[in-house]
mmCIF file of N, CA and C in Angstrom:
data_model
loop_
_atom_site.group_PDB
_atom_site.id
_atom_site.type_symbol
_atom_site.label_atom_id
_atom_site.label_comp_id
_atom_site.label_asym_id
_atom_site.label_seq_id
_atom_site.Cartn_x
_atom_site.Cartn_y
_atom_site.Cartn_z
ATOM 1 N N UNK A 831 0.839 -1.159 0.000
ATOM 2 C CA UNK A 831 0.000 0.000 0.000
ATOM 3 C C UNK A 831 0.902 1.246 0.000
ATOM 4 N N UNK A 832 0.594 2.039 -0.776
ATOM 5 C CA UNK A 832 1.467 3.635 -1.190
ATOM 6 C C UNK A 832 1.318 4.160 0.483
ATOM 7 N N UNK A 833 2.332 5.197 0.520
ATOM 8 C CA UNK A 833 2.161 5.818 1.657
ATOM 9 C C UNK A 833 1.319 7.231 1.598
ATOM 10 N N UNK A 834 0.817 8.132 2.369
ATOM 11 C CA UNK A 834 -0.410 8.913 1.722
ATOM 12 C C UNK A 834 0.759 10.220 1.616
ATOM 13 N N UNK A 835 0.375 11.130 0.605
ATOM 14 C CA UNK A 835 1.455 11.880 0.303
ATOM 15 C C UNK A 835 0.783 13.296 1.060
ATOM 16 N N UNK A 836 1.247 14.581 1.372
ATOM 17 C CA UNK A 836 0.893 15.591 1.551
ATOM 18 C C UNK A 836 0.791 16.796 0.146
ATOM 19 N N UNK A 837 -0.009 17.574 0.686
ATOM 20 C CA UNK A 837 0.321 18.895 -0.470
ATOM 21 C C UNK A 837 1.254 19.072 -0.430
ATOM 22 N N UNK A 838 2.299 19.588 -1.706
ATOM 23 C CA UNK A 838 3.061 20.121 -1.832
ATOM 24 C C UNK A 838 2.865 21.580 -2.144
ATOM 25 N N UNK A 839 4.243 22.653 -2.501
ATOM 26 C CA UNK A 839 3.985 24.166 -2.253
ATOM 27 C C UNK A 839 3.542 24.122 -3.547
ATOM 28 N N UNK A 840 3.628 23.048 -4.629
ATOM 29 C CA UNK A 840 2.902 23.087 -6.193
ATOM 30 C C UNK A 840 1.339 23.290 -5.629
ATOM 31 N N UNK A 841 0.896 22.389 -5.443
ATOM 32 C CA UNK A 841 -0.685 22.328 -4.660
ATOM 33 C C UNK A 841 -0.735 23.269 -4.257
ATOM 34 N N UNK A 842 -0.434 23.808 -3.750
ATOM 35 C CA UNK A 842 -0.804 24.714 -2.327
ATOM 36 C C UNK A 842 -0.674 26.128 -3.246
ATOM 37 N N UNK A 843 -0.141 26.520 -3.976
ATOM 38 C CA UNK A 843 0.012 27.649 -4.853
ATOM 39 C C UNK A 843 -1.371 27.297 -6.114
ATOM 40 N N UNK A 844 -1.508 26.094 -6.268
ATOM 41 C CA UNK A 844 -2.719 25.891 -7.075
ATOM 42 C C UNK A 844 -3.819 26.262 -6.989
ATOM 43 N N UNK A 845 -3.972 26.451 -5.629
ATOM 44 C CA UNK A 845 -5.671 25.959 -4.541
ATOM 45 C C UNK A 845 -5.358 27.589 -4.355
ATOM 46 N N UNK A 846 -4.332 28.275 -3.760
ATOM 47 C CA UNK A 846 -4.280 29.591 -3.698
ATOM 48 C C UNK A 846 -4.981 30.635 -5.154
ATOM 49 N N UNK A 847 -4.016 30.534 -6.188
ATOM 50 C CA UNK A 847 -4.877 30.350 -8.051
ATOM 51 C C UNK A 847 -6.071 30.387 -7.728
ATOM 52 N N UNK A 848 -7.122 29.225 -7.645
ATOM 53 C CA UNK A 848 -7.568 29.401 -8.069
ATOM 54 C C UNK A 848 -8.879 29.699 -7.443
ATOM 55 N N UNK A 849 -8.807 30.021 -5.883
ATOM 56 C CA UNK A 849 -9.377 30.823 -4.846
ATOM 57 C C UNK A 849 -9.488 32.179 -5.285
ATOM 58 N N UNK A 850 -8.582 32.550 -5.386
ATOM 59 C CA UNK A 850 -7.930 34.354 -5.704
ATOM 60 C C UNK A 850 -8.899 34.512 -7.364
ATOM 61 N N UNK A 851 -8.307 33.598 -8.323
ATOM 62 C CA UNK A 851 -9.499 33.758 -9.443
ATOM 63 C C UNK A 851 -10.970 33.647 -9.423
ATOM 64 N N UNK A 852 -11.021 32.773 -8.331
ATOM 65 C CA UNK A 852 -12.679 32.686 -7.954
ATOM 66 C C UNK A 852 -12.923 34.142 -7.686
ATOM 67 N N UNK A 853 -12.367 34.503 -6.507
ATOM 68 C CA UNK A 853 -12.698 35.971 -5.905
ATOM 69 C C UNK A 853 -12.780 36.949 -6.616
ATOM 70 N N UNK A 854 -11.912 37.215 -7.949
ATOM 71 C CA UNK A 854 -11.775 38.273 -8.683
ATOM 72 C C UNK A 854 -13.127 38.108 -9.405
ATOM 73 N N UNK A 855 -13.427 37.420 -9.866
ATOM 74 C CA UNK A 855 -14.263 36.884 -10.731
ATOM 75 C C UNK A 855 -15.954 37.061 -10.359
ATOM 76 N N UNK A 856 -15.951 36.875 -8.969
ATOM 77 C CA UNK A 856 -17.217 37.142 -8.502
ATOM 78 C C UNK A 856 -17.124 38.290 -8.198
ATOM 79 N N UNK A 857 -16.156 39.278 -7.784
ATOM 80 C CA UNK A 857 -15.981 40.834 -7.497
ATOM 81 C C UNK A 857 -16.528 41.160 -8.738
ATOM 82 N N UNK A 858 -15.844 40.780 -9.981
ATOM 83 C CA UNK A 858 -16.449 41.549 -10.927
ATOM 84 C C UNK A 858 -18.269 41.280 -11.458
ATOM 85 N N UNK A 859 -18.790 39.989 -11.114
ATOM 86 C CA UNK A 859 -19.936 39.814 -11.992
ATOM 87 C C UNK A 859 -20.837 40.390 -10.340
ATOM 88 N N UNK A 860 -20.388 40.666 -9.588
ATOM 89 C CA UNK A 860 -21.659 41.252 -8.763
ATOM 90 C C UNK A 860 -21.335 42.644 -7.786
ATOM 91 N N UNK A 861 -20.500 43.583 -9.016
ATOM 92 C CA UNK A 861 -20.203 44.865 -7.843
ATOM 93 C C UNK A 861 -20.923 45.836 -9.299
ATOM 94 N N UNK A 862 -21.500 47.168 -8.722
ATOM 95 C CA UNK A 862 -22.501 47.521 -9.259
ATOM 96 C C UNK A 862 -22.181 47.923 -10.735
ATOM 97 N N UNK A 863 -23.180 47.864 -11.837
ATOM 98 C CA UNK A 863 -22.583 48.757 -12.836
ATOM 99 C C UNK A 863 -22.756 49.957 -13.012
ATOM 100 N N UNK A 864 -21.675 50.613 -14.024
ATOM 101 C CA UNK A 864 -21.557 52.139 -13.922
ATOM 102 C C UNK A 864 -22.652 52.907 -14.540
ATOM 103 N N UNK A 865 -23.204 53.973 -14.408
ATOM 104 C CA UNK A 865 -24.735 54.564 -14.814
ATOM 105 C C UNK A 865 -24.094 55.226 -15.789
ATOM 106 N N UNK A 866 -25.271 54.880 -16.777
ATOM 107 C CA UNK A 866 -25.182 55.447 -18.324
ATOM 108 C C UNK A 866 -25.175 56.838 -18.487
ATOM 109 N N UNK A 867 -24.386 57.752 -19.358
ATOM 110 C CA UNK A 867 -24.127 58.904 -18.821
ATOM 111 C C UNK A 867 -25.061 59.919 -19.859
ATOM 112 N N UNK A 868 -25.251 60.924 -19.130
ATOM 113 C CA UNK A 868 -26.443 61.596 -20.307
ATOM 114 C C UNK A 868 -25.739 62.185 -21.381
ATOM 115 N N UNK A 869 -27.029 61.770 -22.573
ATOM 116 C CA UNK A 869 -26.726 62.222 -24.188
ATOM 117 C C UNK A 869 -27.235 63.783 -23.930
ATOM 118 N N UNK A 870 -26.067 64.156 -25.038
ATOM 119 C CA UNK A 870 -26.858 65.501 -25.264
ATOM 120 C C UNK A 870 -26.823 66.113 -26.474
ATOM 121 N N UNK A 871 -27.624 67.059 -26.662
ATOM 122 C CA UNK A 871 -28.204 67.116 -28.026
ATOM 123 C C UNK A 871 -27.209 67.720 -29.087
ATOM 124 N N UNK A 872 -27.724 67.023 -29.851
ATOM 125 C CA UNK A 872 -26.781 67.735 -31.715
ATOM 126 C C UNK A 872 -26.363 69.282 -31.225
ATOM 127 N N UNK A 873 -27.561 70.080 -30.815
ATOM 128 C CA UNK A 873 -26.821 71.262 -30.829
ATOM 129 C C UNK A 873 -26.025 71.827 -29.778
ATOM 130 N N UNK A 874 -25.971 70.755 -28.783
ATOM 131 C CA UNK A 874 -25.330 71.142 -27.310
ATOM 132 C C UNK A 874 -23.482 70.442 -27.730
ATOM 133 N N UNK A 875 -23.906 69.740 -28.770
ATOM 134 C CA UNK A 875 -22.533 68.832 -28.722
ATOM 135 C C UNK A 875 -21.957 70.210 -29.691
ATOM 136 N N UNK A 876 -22.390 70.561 -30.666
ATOM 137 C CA UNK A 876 -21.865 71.078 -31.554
ATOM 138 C C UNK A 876 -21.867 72.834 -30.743
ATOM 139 N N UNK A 877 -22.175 73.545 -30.256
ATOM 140 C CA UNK A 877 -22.094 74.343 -29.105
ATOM 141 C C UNK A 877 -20.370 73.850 -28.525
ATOM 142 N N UNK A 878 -20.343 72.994 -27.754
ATOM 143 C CA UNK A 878 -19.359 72.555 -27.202
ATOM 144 C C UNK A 878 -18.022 72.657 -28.287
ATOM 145 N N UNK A 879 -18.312 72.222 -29.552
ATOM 146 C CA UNK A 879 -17.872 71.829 -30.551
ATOM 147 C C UNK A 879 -16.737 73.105 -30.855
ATOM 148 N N UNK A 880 -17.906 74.088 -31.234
ATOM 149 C CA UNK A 880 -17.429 75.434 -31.643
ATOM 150 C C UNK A 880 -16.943 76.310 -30.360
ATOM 151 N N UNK A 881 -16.847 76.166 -29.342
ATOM 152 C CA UNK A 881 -16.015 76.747 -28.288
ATOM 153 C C UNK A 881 -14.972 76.120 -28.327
ATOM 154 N N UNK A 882 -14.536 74.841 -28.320
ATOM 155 C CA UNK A 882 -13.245 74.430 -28.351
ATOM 156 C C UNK A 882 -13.091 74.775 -29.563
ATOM 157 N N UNK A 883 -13.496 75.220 -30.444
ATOM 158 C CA UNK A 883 -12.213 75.588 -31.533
ATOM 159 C C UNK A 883 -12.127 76.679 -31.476
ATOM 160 N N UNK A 884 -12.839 77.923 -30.696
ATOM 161 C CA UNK A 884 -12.805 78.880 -30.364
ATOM 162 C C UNK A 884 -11.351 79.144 -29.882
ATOM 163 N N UNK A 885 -11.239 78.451 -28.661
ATOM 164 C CA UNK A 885 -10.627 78.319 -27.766
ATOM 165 C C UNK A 885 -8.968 77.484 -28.502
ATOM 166 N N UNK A 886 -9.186 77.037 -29.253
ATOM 167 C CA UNK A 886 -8.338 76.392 -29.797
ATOM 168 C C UNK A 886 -7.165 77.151 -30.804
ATOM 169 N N UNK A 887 -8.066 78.024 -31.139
ATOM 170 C CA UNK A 887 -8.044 79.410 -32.327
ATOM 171 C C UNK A 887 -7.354 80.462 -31.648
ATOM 172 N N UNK A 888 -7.891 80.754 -30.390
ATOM 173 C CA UNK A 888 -6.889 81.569 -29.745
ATOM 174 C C UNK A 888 -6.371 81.423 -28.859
ATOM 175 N N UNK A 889 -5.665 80.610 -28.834
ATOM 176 C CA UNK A 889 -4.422 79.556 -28.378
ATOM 177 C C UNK A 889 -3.396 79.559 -29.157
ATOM 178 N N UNK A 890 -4.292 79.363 -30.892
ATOM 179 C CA UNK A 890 -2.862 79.443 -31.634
ATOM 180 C C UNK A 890 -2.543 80.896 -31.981
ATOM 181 N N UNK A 891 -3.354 81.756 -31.998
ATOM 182 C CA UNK A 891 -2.931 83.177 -32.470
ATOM 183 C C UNK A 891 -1.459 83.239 -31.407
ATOM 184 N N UNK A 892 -2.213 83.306 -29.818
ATOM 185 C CA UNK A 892 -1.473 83.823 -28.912
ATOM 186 C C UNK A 892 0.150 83.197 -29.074
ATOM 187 N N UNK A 893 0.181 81.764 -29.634
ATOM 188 C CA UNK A 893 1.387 80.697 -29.881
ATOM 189 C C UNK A 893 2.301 81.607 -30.953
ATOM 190 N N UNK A 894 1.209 81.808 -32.122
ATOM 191 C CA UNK A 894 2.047 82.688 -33.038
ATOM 192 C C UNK A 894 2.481 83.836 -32.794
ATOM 193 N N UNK A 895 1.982 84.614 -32.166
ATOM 194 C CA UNK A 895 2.588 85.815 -31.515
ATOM 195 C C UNK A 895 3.907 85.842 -30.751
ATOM 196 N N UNK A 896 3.706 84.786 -29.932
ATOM 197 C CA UNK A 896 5.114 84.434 -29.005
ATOM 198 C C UNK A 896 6.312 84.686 -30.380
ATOM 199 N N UNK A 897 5.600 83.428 -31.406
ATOM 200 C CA UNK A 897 6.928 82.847 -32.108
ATOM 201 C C UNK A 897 7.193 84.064 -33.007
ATOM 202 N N UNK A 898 6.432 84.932 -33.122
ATOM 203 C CA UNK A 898 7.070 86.078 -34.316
ATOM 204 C C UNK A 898 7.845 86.925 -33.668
ATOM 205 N N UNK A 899 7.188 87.347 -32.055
ATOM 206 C CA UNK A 899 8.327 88.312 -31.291
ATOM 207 C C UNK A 899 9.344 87.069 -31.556
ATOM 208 N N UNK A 900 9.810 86.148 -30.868
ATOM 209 C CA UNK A 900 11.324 85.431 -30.928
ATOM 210 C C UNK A 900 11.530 86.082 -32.105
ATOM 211 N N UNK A 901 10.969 85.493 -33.069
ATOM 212 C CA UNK A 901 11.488 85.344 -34.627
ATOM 213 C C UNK A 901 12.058 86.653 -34.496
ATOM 214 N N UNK A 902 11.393 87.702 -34.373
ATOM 215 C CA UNK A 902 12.078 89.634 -34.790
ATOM 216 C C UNK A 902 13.207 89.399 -33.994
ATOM 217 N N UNK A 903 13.218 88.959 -32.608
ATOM 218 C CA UNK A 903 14.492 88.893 -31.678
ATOM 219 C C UNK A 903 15.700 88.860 -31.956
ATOM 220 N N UNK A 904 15.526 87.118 -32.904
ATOM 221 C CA UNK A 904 16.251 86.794 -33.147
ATOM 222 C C UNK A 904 17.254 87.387 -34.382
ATOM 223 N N UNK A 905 16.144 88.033 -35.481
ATOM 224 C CA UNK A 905 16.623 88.790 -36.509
ATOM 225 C C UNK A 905 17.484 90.116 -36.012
ATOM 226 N N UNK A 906 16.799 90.326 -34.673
ATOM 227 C CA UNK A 906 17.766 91.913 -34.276
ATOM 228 C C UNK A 906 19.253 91.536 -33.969
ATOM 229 N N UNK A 907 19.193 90.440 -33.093
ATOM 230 C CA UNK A 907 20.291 89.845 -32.878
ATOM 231 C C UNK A 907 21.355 89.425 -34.006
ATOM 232 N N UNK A 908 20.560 88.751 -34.529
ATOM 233 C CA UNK A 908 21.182 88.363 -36.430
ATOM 234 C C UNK A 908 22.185 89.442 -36.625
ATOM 235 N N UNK A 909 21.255 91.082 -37.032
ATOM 236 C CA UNK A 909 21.765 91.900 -37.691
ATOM 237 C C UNK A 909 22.522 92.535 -36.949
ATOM 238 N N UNK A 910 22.597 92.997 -35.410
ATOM 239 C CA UNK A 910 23.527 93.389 -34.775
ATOM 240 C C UNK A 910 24.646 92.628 -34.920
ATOM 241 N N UNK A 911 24.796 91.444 -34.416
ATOM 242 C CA UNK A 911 26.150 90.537 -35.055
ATOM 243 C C UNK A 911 26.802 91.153 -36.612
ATOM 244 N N UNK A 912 25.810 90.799 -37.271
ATOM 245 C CA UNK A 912 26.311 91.215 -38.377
ATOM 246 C C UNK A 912 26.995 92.759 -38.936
ATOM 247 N N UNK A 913 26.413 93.654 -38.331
ATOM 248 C CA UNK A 913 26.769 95.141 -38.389
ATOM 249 C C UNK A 913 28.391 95.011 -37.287
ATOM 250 N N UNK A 914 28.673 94.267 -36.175
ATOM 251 C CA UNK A 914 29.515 94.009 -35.626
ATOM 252 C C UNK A 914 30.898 93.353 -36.244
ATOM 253 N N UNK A 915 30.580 92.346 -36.979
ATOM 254 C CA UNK A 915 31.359 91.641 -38.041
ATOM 255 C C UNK A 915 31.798 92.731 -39.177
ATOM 256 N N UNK A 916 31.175 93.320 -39.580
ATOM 257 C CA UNK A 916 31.330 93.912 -40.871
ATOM 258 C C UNK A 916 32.539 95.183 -40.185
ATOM 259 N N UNK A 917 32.344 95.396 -38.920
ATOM 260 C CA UNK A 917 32.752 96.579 -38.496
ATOM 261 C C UNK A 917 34.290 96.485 -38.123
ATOM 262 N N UNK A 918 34.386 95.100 -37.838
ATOM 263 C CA UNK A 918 35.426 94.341 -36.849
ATOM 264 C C UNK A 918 36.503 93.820 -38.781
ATOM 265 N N UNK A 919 36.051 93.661 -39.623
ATOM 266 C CA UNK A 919 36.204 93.026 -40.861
ATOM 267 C C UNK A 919 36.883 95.019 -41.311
ATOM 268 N N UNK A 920 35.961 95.849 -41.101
ATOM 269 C CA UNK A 920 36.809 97.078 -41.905
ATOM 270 C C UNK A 920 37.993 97.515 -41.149
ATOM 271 N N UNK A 921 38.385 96.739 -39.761
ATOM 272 C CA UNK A 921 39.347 97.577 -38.857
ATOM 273 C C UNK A 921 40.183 96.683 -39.330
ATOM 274 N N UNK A 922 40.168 95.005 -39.443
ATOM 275 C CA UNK A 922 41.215 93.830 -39.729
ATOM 276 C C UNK A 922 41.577 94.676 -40.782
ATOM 277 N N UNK A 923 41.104 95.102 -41.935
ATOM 278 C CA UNK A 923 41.188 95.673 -43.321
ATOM 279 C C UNK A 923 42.150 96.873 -43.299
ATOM 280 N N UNK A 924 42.092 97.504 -42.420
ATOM 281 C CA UNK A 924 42.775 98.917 -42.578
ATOM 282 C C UNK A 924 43.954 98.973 -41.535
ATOM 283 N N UNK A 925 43.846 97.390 -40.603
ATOM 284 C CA UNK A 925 45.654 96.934 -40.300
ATOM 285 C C UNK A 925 46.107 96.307 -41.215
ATOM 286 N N UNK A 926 45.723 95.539 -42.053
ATOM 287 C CA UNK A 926 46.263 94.447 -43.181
ATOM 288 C C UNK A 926 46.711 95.630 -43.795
ATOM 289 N N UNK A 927 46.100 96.623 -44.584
ATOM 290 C CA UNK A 927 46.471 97.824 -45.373
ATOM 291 C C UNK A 927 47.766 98.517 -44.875
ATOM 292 N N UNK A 928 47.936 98.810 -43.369
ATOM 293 C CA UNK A 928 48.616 99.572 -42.577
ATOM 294 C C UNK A 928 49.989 98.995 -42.851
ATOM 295 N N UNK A 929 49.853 97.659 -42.561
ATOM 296 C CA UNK A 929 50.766 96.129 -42.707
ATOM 297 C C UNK A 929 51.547 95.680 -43.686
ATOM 298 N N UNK A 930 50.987 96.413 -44.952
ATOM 299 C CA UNK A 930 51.221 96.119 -46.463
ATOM 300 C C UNK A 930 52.316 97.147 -46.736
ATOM 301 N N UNK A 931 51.468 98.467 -46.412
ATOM 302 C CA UNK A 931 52.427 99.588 -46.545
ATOM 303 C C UNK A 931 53.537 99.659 -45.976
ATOM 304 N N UNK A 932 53.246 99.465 -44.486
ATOM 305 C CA UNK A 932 54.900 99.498 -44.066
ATOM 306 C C UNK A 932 55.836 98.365 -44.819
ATOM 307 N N UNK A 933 55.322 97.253 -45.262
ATOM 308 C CA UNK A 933 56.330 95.953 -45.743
ATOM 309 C C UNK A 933 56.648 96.590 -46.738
ATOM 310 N N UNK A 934 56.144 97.380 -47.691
ATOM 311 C CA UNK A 934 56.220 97.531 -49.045
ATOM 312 C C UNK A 934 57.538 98.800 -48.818
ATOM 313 N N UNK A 935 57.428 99.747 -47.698
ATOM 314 C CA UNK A 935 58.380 100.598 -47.524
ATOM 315 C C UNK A 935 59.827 99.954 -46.768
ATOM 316 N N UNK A 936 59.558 99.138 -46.331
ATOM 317 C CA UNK A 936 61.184 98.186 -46.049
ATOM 318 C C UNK A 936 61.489 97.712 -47.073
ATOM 319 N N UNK A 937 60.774 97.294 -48.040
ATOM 320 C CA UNK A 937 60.817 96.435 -49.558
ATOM 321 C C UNK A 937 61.944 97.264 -49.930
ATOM 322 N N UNK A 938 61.345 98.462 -50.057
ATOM 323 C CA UNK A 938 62.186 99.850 -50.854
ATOM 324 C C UNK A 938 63.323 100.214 -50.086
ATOM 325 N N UNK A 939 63.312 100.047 -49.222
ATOM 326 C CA UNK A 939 64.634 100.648 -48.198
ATOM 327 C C UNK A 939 65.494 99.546 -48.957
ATOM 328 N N UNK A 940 65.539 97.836 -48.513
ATOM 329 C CA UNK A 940 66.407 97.245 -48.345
ATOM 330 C C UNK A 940 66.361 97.050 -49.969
ATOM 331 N N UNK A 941 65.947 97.709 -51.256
ATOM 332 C CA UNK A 941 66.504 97.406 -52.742
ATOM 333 C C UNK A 941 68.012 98.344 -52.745
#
């Protein structure tokens, strides 16, 4: 005759399964359902409709506004650099010039 065996933690995790699935299972088919939510009419939806794009509309104006001040910002910035460069470019210009002349007058000394 076999000897009688006990649960093992296989079993015992089984019976746990499928307790816990029982439970979920009846939680769900008897906890209340959710109340149907009120319709509302063609012209209440479309009401709603046309405020959010209202609202949507000047959202983007205000967006574009931001981005055109940057944008000018950035152009002032642009052109100041640039009026800076050009300025910094006529002074390099008139040492290179300065630079030339004197070489060109040692040229002549040492012929």
């Amino acid at each position: 005759m076999p000897a009688a065996r006990g649960i093992t933690g296989e079993g015992w995790a089984a019976i746990a399964g499928a307790v816990g699935s029982a439970f979920l299972l009846a939680k769900k088919l008897l906890s209340p359902k959710g109340g149907k939510s009120d319709h509302i009419s063609r012209a209440e939806f479309y009401a709603e409709l046309m405020a959010l794009k209202d609202n949507m509309h000047s959202e983007h104006l205000v967006l574009l506004e931001k981005l055109e001040a940057t944008h000018l910002a950035l152009l002032d910035k642009l052109d100041l650099n640039h009026r800076e460069l050009l300025a910094e470019l006529q002074r390099q210009g008139a040492r290179i010039s300065t630079l030339e002349a004197g070489v060109a007058r040692l040229d002549e000394r040492t012929r």
